[in-house]
PDB file of C-alpha atoms and ligand atoms in Angstrom:
ATOM      1  CA  MET A   1      62.497 120.312  75.537  1.00 95.00           C
ATOM      2  CA  PRO A   2      65.954 119.547  76.892  1.00 98.00           C
ATOM      3  CA  THR A   3      65.968 115.786  77.805  1.00 98.00           C
ATOM      4  CA  LEU A   4      68.590 114.038  79.962  1.00 98.00           C
ATOM      5  CA  LEU A   5      69.917 110.627  78.778  1.00 98.00           C
ATOM      6  CA  GLY A   6      72.599 108.794  80.813  1.00 98.00           C
ATOM      7  CA  ILE A   7      75.327 106.865  78.840  1.00 98.00           C
ATOM      8  CA  PRO A   8      77.035 104.847  81.567  1.00 97.00           C
ATOM      9  CA  LEU A   9      79.895 103.584  79.369  1.00 97.00           C
ATOM     10  CA  ASP A  10      83.616 103.796  80.200  1.00 96.00           C
ATOM     11  CA  VAL A  11      85.092 100.810  78.366  1.00 94.00           C
ATOM     12  CA  ASN A  12      86.957 103.179  75.918  1.00 94.00           C
ATOM     13  CA  SER A  13      88.889 104.898  78.624  1.00 93.00           C
ATOM     14  CA  SER A  14      92.586 104.630  78.182  1.00 90.00           C
ATOM     15  CA  TYR A  15      93.698 104.958  81.761  1.00 93.00           C
ATOM     16  CA  LEU A  16      91.043 104.564  84.388  1.00 92.00           C
ATOM     17  CA  ARG A  17      87.495 103.172  84.545  1.00 94.00           C
ATOM     18  CA  GLY A  18      84.819 104.773  86.678  1.00 96.00           C
ATOM     19  CA  ALA A  19      83.072 107.207  84.365  1.00 96.00           C
ATOM     20  CA  ALA A  20      80.164 104.844  83.891  1.00 96.00           C
ATOM     21  CA  GLY A  21      79.076 105.698  87.460  1.00 97.00           C
ATOM     22  CA  ALA A  22      78.759 109.379  86.570  1.00 98.00           C
ATOM     23  CA  PRO A  23      75.043 109.710  85.445  1.00 98.00           C
ATOM     24  CA  ALA A  24      73.584 108.483  88.694  1.00 98.00           C
ATOM     25  CA  LYS A  25      75.865 110.836  90.778  1.00 98.00           C
ATOM     26  CA  ILE A  26      75.156 113.827  88.626  1.00 98.00           C
ATOM     27  CA  ARG A  27      71.456 113.418  89.002  1.00 98.00           C
ATOM     28  CA  GLU A  28      71.795 112.938  92.733  1.00 98.00           C
ATOM     29  CA  ALA A  29      73.711 116.167  92.948  1.00 98.00           C
ATOM     30  CA  LEU A  30      71.275 117.870  90.733  1.00 97.00           C
ATOM     31  CA  ARG A  31      68.395 117.001  93.107  1.00 95.00           C
ATOM     32  CA  CYS A  32      70.264 117.808  96.275  1.00 95.00           C
ATOM     33  CA  ASP A  33      68.437 120.161  98.511  1.00 93.00           C
ATOM     34  CA  ALA A  34      71.568 121.971  99.411  1.00 94.00           C
ATOM     35  CA  SER A  35      70.803 124.214  96.416  1.00 94.00           C
ATOM     36  CA  ASN A  36      67.697 125.578  94.660  1.00 96.00           C
ATOM     37  CA  LYS A  37      66.729 124.717  91.174  1.00 96.00           C
ATOM     38  CA  TRP A  38      67.099 128.213  89.551  1.00 98.00           C
ATOM     39  CA  THR A  39      69.937 128.799  87.242  1.00 98.00           C
ATOM     40  CA  GLU A  40      72.034 131.972  86.963  1.00 98.00           C
ATOM     41  CA  LEU A  41      70.190 133.013  83.784  1.00 97.00           C
ATOM     42  CA  GLY A  42      66.961 133.096  85.709  1.00 97.00           C
ATOM     43  CA  VAL A  43      65.491 129.779  84.608  1.00 97.00           C
ATOM     44  CA  ASP A  44      63.620 127.678  87.208  1.00 98.00           C
ATOM     45  CA  LEU A  45      64.585 123.982  86.504  1.00 98.00           C
ATOM     46  CA  GLY A  46      62.029 122.957  89.191  1.00 96.00           C
ATOM     47  CA  ALA A  47      59.126 123.863  87.006  1.00 96.00           C
ATOM     48  CA  ALA A  48      57.366 120.730  85.671  1.00 92.00           C
ATOM     49  CA  ASP A  49      57.986 121.393  82.034  1.00 93.00           C
ATOM     50  CA  ALA A  50      61.612 122.625  82.293  1.00 97.00           C
ATOM     51  CA  PHE A  51      63.308 119.496  81.143  1.00 98.00           C
ATOM     52  CA  ALA A  52      62.742 115.723  80.977  1.00 98.00           C
ATOM     53  CA  ASP A  53      64.780 112.641  81.928  1.00 98.00           C
ATOM     54  CA  ALA A  54      64.837 109.650  79.606  1.00 98.00           C
ATOM     55  CA  GLY A  55      66.858 107.590  82.143  1.00 98.00           C
ATOM     56  CA  ASP A  56      70.066 105.551  81.294  1.00 98.00           C
ATOM     57  CA  LEU A  57      70.968 103.385  78.364  1.00 98.00           C
ATOM     58  CA  GLY A  58      71.509  99.691  78.996  1.00 96.00           C
ATOM     59  CA  LEU A  59      74.970  99.136  77.446  1.00 95.00           C
ATOM     60  CA  LYS A  60      77.514  96.233  77.412  1.00 92.00           C
ATOM     61  CA  ASP A  61      80.403  96.657  79.695  1.00 89.00           C
ATOM     62  CA  LEU A  62      83.026  95.240  77.247  1.00 86.00           C
ATOM     63  CA  ARG A  63      85.338  96.988  74.709  1.00 85.00           C
ATOM     64  CA  GLU A  64      84.517  94.141  72.169  1.00 88.00           C
ATOM     65  CA  ASN A  65      80.990  95.429  71.968  1.00 92.00           C
ATOM     66  CA  VAL A  66      81.993  98.892  70.772  1.00 94.00           C
ATOM     67  CA  ALA A  67      80.009  98.781  67.579  1.00 96.00           C
ATOM     68  CA  GLU A  68      76.923  97.472  69.337  1.00 96.00           C
ATOM     69  CA  ASN A  69      77.043 100.114  72.088  1.00 97.00           C
ATOM     70  CA  PHE A  70      77.791 103.001  69.675  1.00 97.00           C
ATOM     71  CA  ALA A  71      74.824 101.874  67.462  1.00 98.00           C
ATOM     72  CA  GLU A  72      72.580 101.952  70.550  1.00 98.00           C
ATOM     73  CA  ILE A  73      73.836 105.373  71.595  1.00 98.00           C
ATOM     74  CA  GLU A  74      73.201 106.744  67.996  1.00 98.00           C
ATOM     75  CA  ARG A  75      69.743 105.095  67.938  1.00 98.00           C
ATOM     76  CA  ALA A  76      68.622 106.447  71.198  1.00 98.00           C
ATOM     77  CA  VAL A  77      69.852 110.052  70.495  1.00 98.00           C
ATOM     78  CA  SER A  78      68.238 109.976  67.002  1.00 98.00           C
ATOM     79  CA  GLU A  79      64.942 108.904  68.698  1.00 98.00           C
ATOM     80  CA  LEU A  80      65.051 111.902  70.975  1.00 98.00           C
ATOM     81  CA  LEU A  81      65.825 114.208  68.043  1.00 98.00           C
ATOM     82  CA  GLY A  82      63.117 112.707  65.952  1.00 98.00           C
ATOM     83  CA  LYS A  83      60.664 113.707  68.631  1.00 97.00           C
ATOM     84  CA  GLY A  84      61.927 117.297  68.629  1.00 97.00           C
ATOM     85  CA  GLU A  85      63.683 117.067  71.885  1.00 97.00           C
ATOM     86  CA  ARG A  86      67.109 118.556  72.664  1.00 98.00           C
ATOM     87  CA  PRO A  87      69.225 115.752  74.152  1.00 98.00           C
ATOM     88  CA  VAL A  88      71.605 116.409  77.028  1.00 98.00           C
ATOM     89  CA  LEU A  89      73.781 113.414  77.380  1.00 98.00           C
ATOM     90  CA  LEU A  90      75.500 112.406  80.659  1.00 98.00           C
ATOM     91  CA  GLY A  91      78.576 110.264  80.024  1.00 95.00           C
ATOM     92  CA  GLY A  92      80.487 108.139  80.326  1.00 96.00           C
ATOM     93  CA  ASP A  93      83.890 108.648  78.877  1.00 98.00           C
ATOM     94  CA  HIS A  94      84.374 111.009  75.899  1.00 98.00           C
ATOM     95  CA  SER A  95      84.252 108.284  73.281  1.00 98.00           C
ATOM     96  CA  VAL A  96      80.437 108.524  73.410  1.00 98.00           C
ATOM     97  CA  THR A  97      80.388 111.929  71.572  1.00 98.00           C
ATOM     98  CA  TYR A  98      81.158 110.203  68.271  1.00 98.00           C
ATOM     99  CA  PRO A  99      77.978 108.192  68.010  1.00 98.00           C
ATOM    100  CA  ILE A 100      76.034 111.071  69.571  1.00 98.00           C
ATOM    101  CA  LEU A 101      77.299 113.348  66.710  1.00 98.00           C
ATOM    102  CA  LYS A 102      76.369 110.814  64.056  1.00 98.00           C
ATOM    103  CA  ALA A 103      72.731 111.274  65.222  1.00 98.00           C
ATOM    104  CA  PHE A 104      73.044 115.065  65.364  1.00 98.00           C
ATOM    105  CA  ALA A 105      74.618 115.323  61.934  1.00 98.00           C
ATOM    106  CA  ARG A 106      71.615 113.825  60.340  1.00 97.00           C
ATOM    107  CA  ARG A 107      69.364 116.352  61.939  1.00 97.00           C
ATOM    108  CA  TYR A 108      71.525 119.421  61.664  1.00 97.00           C
ATOM    109  CA  ALA A 109      73.639 120.018  58.552  1.00 93.00           C
ATOM    110  CA  GLU A 110      75.369 123.239  59.834  1.00 95.00           C
ATOM    111  CA  LEU A 111      76.252 122.251  63.330  1.00 98.00           C
ATOM    112  CA  THR A 112      79.001 123.969  65.317  1.00 98.00           C
ATOM    113  CA  ILE A 113      80.591 122.062  68.229  1.00 98.00           C
ATOM    114  CA  VAL A 114      81.960 123.999  71.078  1.00 98.00           C
ATOM    115  CA  HIS A 115      84.251 121.442  72.869  1.00 98.00           C
ATOM    116  CA  PHE A 116      85.514 122.296  76.374  1.00 98.00           C
ATOM    117  CA  ASP A 117      88.385 120.065  77.405  1.00 98.00           C
ATOM    118  CA  ALA A 118      91.978 119.935  78.674  1.00 98.00           C
ATOM    119  CA  HIS A 119      92.615 117.557  75.745  1.00 98.00           C
ATOM    120  CA  PRO A 120      91.908 117.900  72.002  1.00 98.00           C
ATOM    121  CA  ASP A 121      90.851 114.199  71.618  1.00 98.00           C
ATOM    122  CA  LEU A 122      92.080 114.323  68.088  1.00 98.00           C
ATOM    123  CA  TYR A 123      94.295 111.207  68.019  1.00 98.00           C
ATOM    124  CA  ASP A 124      93.967 109.104  64.902  1.00 98.00           C
ATOM    125  CA  GLU A 125      94.223 106.117  67.139  1.00 98.00           C
ATOM    126  CA  PHE A 126      95.280 105.623  70.772  1.00 97.00           C
ATOM    127  CA  GLU A 127      96.901 102.436  72.122  1.00 95.00           C
ATOM    128  CA  GLY A 128      95.496 100.481  69.278  1.00 94.00           C
ATOM    129  CA  SER A 129      91.995 101.819  69.382  1.00 95.00           C
ATOM    130  CA  ARG A 130      90.371 104.263  67.000  1.00 96.00           C
ATOM    131  CA  MET A 131      87.331 104.390  69.253  1.00 96.00           C
ATOM    132  CA  SER A 132      89.270 105.474  72.324  1.00 96.00           C
ATOM    133  CA  HIS A 133      88.207 108.501  74.380  1.00 97.00           C
ATOM    134  CA  ALA A 134      91.275 110.127  73.004  1.00 97.00           C
ATOM    135  CA  CYS A 135      89.898 110.057  69.476  1.00 98.00           C
ATOM    136  CA  PRO A 136      86.275 111.070  69.117  1.00 98.00           C
ATOM    137  CA  PHE A 137      86.891 114.443  67.399  1.00 98.00           C
ATOM    138  CA  ALA A 138      89.079 112.798  64.766  1.00 98.00           C
ATOM    139  CA  ARG A 139      86.285 110.520  63.821  1.00 98.00           C
ATOM    140  CA  ILE A 140      83.725 113.411  63.916  1.00 98.00           C
ATOM    141  CA  MET A 141      85.892 115.625  61.647  1.00 98.00           C
ATOM    142  CA  GLU A 142      86.848 112.697  59.227  1.00 98.00           C
ATOM    143  CA  GLU A 143      83.164 112.045  58.715  1.00 98.00           C
ATOM    144  CA  GLN A 144      82.343 115.743  58.543  1.00 98.00           C
ATOM    145  CA  LEU A 145      79.658 115.422  61.251  1.00 98.00           C
ATOM    146  CA  ALA A 146      79.984 119.202  62.058  1.00 98.00           C
ATOM    147  CA  LYS A 147      80.594 122.344  60.129  1.00 97.00           C
ATOM    148  CA  ARG A 148      82.865 123.799  62.800  1.00 98.00           C
ATOM    149  CA  LEU A 149      84.839 122.462  65.739  1.00 98.00           C
ATOM    150  CA  VAL A 150      85.754 125.043  68.324  1.00 98.00           C
ATOM    151  CA  GLN A 151      87.948 123.745  71.135  1.00 98.00           C
ATOM    152  CA  VAL A 152      88.358 125.770  74.355  1.00 98.00           C
ATOM    153  CA  GLY A 153      90.766 125.166  77.283  1.00 98.00           C
ATOM    154  CA  ILE A 154      93.166 122.835  75.632  1.00 98.00           C
ATOM    155  CA  ARG A 155      96.563 122.427  77.446  1.00 98.00           C
ATOM    156  CA  THR A 156      97.908 119.017  76.577  1.00 98.00           C
ATOM    157  CA  ILE A 157      98.389 119.202  72.797  1.00 97.00           C
ATOM    158  CA  VAL A 158     101.128 117.063  71.208  1.00 97.00           C
ATOM    159  CA  GLY A 159     102.587 117.354  67.763  1.00 98.00           C
ATOM    160  CA  HIS A 160     100.401 114.759  66.251  1.00 98.00           C
ATOM    161  CA  GLN A 161      97.261 116.406  67.473  1.00 98.00           C
ATOM    162  CA  ARG A 162      98.510 119.858  66.204  1.00 98.00           C
ATOM    163  CA  GLU A 163      98.761 118.228  62.756  1.00 98.00           C
ATOM    164  CA  GLN A 164      95.317 116.699  63.124  1.00 98.00           C
ATOM    165  CA  ALA A 165      93.824 120.127  64.159  1.00 98.00           C
ATOM    166  CA  ALA A 166      95.491 121.833  61.100  1.00 98.00           C
ATOM    167  CA  ARG A 167      94.317 119.029  58.864  1.00 98.00           C
ATOM    168  CA  PHE A 168      90.710 119.216  59.907  1.00 98.00           C
ATOM    169  CA  GLY A 169      90.545 122.997  60.322  1.00 98.00           C
ATOM    170  CA  VAL A 170      89.806 122.795  63.987  1.00 98.00           C
ATOM    171  CA  GLU A 171      89.715 126.138  65.859  1.00 98.00           C
ATOM    172  CA  VAL A 172      91.768 125.479  68.942  1.00 98.00           C
ATOM    173  CA  VAL A 173      91.743 127.995  71.738  1.00 98.00           C
ATOM    174  CA  GLU A 174      94.357 126.898  74.145  1.00 98.00           C
ATOM    175  CA  MET A 175      94.130 127.465  77.834  1.00 98.00           C
ATOM    176  CA  ARG A 176      96.999 129.975  77.773  1.00 97.00           C
ATOM    177  CA  ALA A 177      95.064 132.109  75.218  1.00 97.00           C
ATOM    178  CA  LEU A 178      91.934 132.514  77.188  1.00 97.00           C
ATOM    179  CA  PRO A 179      89.425 134.073  77.343  1.00 97.00           C
ATOM    180  CA  ALA A 180      87.690 132.870  74.202  1.00 97.00           C
ATOM    181  CA  TYR A 181      84.379 134.874  74.322  1.00 97.00           C
ATOM    182  CA  ASP A 182      84.914 136.331  70.827  1.00 96.00           C
ATOM    183  CA  ARG A 183      85.197 132.820  69.400  1.00 96.00           C
ATOM    184  CA  LEU A 184      81.736 131.790  70.785  1.00 97.00           C
ATOM    185  CA  GLU A 185      79.721 134.250  68.691  1.00 95.00           C
ATOM    186  CA  ILE A 186      78.211 131.422  66.549  1.00 96.00           C
ATOM    187  CA  HIS A 187      75.455 131.617  64.057  1.00 92.00           C
ATOM    188  CA  GLY A 188      73.252 128.579  63.808  1.00 95.00           C
ATOM    189  CA  PRO A 189      72.828 125.429  65.926  1.00 97.00           C
ATOM    190  CA  VAL A 190      75.406 124.651  68.678  1.00 98.00           C
ATOM    191  CA  TYR A 191      76.402 121.460  70.362  1.00 98.00           C
ATOM    192  CA  VAL A 192      78.307 121.798  73.587  1.00 98.00           C
ATOM    193  CA  SER A 193      80.661 118.937  74.508  1.00 98.00           C
ATOM    194  CA  PHE A 194      81.909 119.492  78.054  1.00 99.00           C
ATOM    195  CA  ASP A 195      84.671 117.304  79.421  1.00 98.00           C
ATOM    196  CA  ILE A 196      84.895 117.881  83.205  1.00 98.00           C
ATOM    197  CA  ASP A 197      88.757 117.708  83.033  1.00 98.00           C
ATOM    198  CA  LEU A 198      88.503 121.210  81.337  1.00 98.00           C
ATOM    199  CA  LEU A 199      88.370 122.466  84.920  1.00 98.00           C
ATOM    200  CA  ASP A 200      91.360 122.753  87.214  1.00 98.00           C
ATOM    201  CA  PRO A 201      91.678 119.575  89.429  1.00 98.00           C
ATOM    202  CA  ALA A 202      91.548 121.932  92.438  1.00 98.00           C
ATOM    203  CA  PHE A 203      87.802 122.481  91.512  1.00 98.00           C
ATOM    204  CA  ALA A 204      87.075 119.043  89.888  1.00 98.00           C
ATOM    205  CA  PRO A 205      89.402 116.318  91.123  1.00 98.00           C
ATOM    206  CA  GLY A 206      86.958 113.523  90.137  1.00 98.00           C
ATOM    207  CA  VAL A 207      88.257 112.897  86.655  1.00 98.00           C
ATOM    208  CA  SER A 208      90.466 110.146  85.227  1.00 97.00           C
ATOM    209  CA  HIS A 209      93.050 112.576  83.805  1.00 98.00           C
ATOM    210  CA  ARG A 210      93.862 115.336  86.145  1.00 98.00           C
ATOM    211  CA  GLU A 211      95.458 118.214  84.278  1.00 98.00           C
ATOM    212  CA  PRO A 212      96.463 121.255  86.382  1.00 98.00           C
ATOM    213  CA  GLY A 213      96.264 124.757  84.968  1.00 98.00           C
ATOM    214  CA  GLY A 214      92.529 124.518  83.975  1.00 98.00           C
ATOM    215  CA  MET A 215      89.597 126.863  84.269  1.00 98.00           C
ATOM    216  CA  THR A 216      87.856 127.721  87.492  1.00 98.00           C
ATOM    217  CA  VAL A 217      84.189 126.858  87.589  1.00 98.00           C
ATOM    218  CA  ARG A 218      83.420 130.562  87.265  1.00 98.00           C
ATOM    219  CA  GLU A 219      85.432 130.882  84.030  1.00 98.00           C
ATOM    220  CA  ALA A 220      83.696 127.866  82.530  1.00 98.00           C
ATOM    221  CA  ILE A 221      80.247 129.182  83.412  1.00 98.00           C
ATOM    222  CA  ALA A 222      81.176 132.550  81.920  1.00 98.00           C
ATOM    223  CA  HIS A 223      82.215 130.840  78.645  1.00 98.00           C
ATOM    224  CA  LEU A 224      78.911 128.862  78.556  1.00 98.00           C
ATOM    225  CA  HIS A 225      76.877 131.909  79.075  1.00 97.00           C
ATOM    226  CA  ALA A 226      78.935 133.766  76.349  1.00 97.00           C
ATOM    227  CA  ILE A 227      77.834 131.277  73.553  1.00 97.00           C
ATOM    228  CA  LYS A 228      75.734 132.931  70.837  1.00 95.00           C
ATOM    229  CA  GLY A 229      73.531 130.760  68.719  1.00 93.00           C
ATOM    230  CA  THR A 230      71.042 128.024  69.795  1.00 96.00           C
ATOM    231  CA  VAL A 231      72.217 125.180  71.941  1.00 98.00           C
ATOM    232  CA  VAL A 232      70.439 122.208  70.446  1.00 98.00           C
ATOM    233  CA  GLY A 233      72.273 119.486  72.431  1.00 98.00           C
ATOM    234  CA  ALA A 234      74.990 118.906  74.920  1.00 98.00           C
ATOM    235  CA  ASP A 235      77.097 116.258  76.689  1.00 98.00           C
ATOM    236  CA  ILE A 236      78.912 116.247  80.023  1.00 98.00           C
ATOM    237  CA  VAL A 237      81.514 113.575  80.056  1.00 98.00           C
ATOM    238  CA  GLU A 238      84.561 112.263  82.015  1.00 98.00           C
ATOM    239  CA  TYR A 239      83.268 112.798  85.437  1.00 98.00           C
ATOM    240  CA  ASN A 240      84.786 109.849  87.361  1.00 98.00           C
ATOM    241  CA  PRO A 241      83.122 109.277  90.849  1.00 98.00           C
ATOM    242  CA  VAL A 242      85.951 106.913  91.832  1.00 98.00           C
ATOM    243  CA  GLN A 243      88.399 109.731  91.737  1.00 98.00           C
ATOM    244  CA  ASP A 244      86.081 112.172  93.424  1.00 98.00           C
ATOM    245  CA  VAL A 245      86.636 113.791  96.850  1.00 97.00           C
ATOM    246  CA  SER A 246      83.553 114.037  99.053  1.00 96.00           C
ATOM    247  CA  GLY A 247      81.185 114.386  95.978  1.00 96.00           C
ATOM    248  CA  MET A 248      82.597 117.786  95.127  1.00 97.00           C
ATOM    249  CA  THR A 249      83.025 117.055  91.455  1.00 98.00           C
ATOM    250  CA  ALA A 250      79.463 115.702  91.333  1.00 98.00           C
ATOM    251  CA  THR A 251      78.310 119.013  92.571  1.00 98.00           C
ATOM    252  CA  VAL A 252      80.441 120.867  90.062  1.00 98.00           C
ATOM    253  CA  ALA A 253      79.106 118.609  87.224  1.00 98.00           C
ATOM    254  CA  ALA A 254      75.531 119.240  88.361  1.00 98.00           C
ATOM    255  CA  LYS A 255      76.141 123.010  88.438  1.00 98.00           C
ATOM    256  CA  ILE A 256      77.503 122.945  84.852  1.00 98.00           C
ATOM    257  CA  LEU A 257      74.560 120.905  83.853  1.00 98.00           C
ATOM    258  CA  LYS A 258      72.192 123.415  85.412  1.00 98.00           C
ATOM    259  CA  GLU A 259      73.780 126.210  83.545  1.00 98.00           C
ATOM    260  CA  ILE A 260      73.804 124.381  80.216  1.00 98.00           C
ATOM    261  CA  LEU A 261      69.994 123.574  80.709  1.00 98.00           C
ATOM    262  CA  GLY A 262      69.370 127.191  81.655  1.00 98.00           C
ATOM    263  CA  LYS A 263      71.186 128.437  78.515  1.00 97.00           C
ATOM    264  CA  MET A 264      69.189 126.015  76.375  1.00 97.00           C
ATOM    265  CA  ILE A 265      65.835 127.118  77.812  1.00 96.00           C
ATOM    266  CA  ALA A 266      66.680 130.913  78.063  1.00 92.00           C
ATOM    267  CA  THR A 267      67.931 131.360  74.493  1.00 81.00           C
TER     268      THR A 267
HETATM  269 MN1  LIG B 301      87.822 114.650  76.354  1.00 96.03          MN
HETATM  270 MN1  LIG B 302      89.812 115.528  78.715  1.00 96.03          MN
END
């Protein structure tokens, strides 16, 4: 069963804090009575056995505790996977995807990651940190935690990250090359990592790094629905309530969460 787990951690953010407040706001928006609980793929998330919620992890709010925090994230995700659950992680900044994938790699040898983001997050190090939210996919590919990494919506790539993508064999679909439906016909288990800043700031202003020229919510949902293969886990990261306007990004994050859960249940 898909199981939510909140990871309220933003100490590895390079520019703004605030993403640690996301899990509570996304849950609140998911429960909001302004909308019903059915997904567009015809799944009723209001049914008692549709999905579970394991609450939030208790983590240390200091960058010095990175190893301890990452070990706790890996342990908690491993525990869910060991019970046969399909973890859906609510970040937090994007640094959390590295320890999450450490747990997934032990369970799934042939995993494909579909990574939606404005940024490739492939820096070898960023401002002195190799655990920055700008680096998780460099760590994941170095340690071969996935068979394939398909990045969609990228629009901030610098020379160094283009070299990193080539070095690791990352399949990058830049925003200007969309749509990417043909790249989402995947065989085998799929992990979806969804950075909210994929979306245009007009639709989702509540992020730490607003990058214009992004997807509409509709384009993002169409790409999620287009994924072939079995979605065995997912994360939604980088929603920053401090930057939000009237809770509109929380509503968008909850909508994306609904469609990811619906996809996991329907296929
Ligand atoms: Mn990211
Ligand atoms: Mn991003």
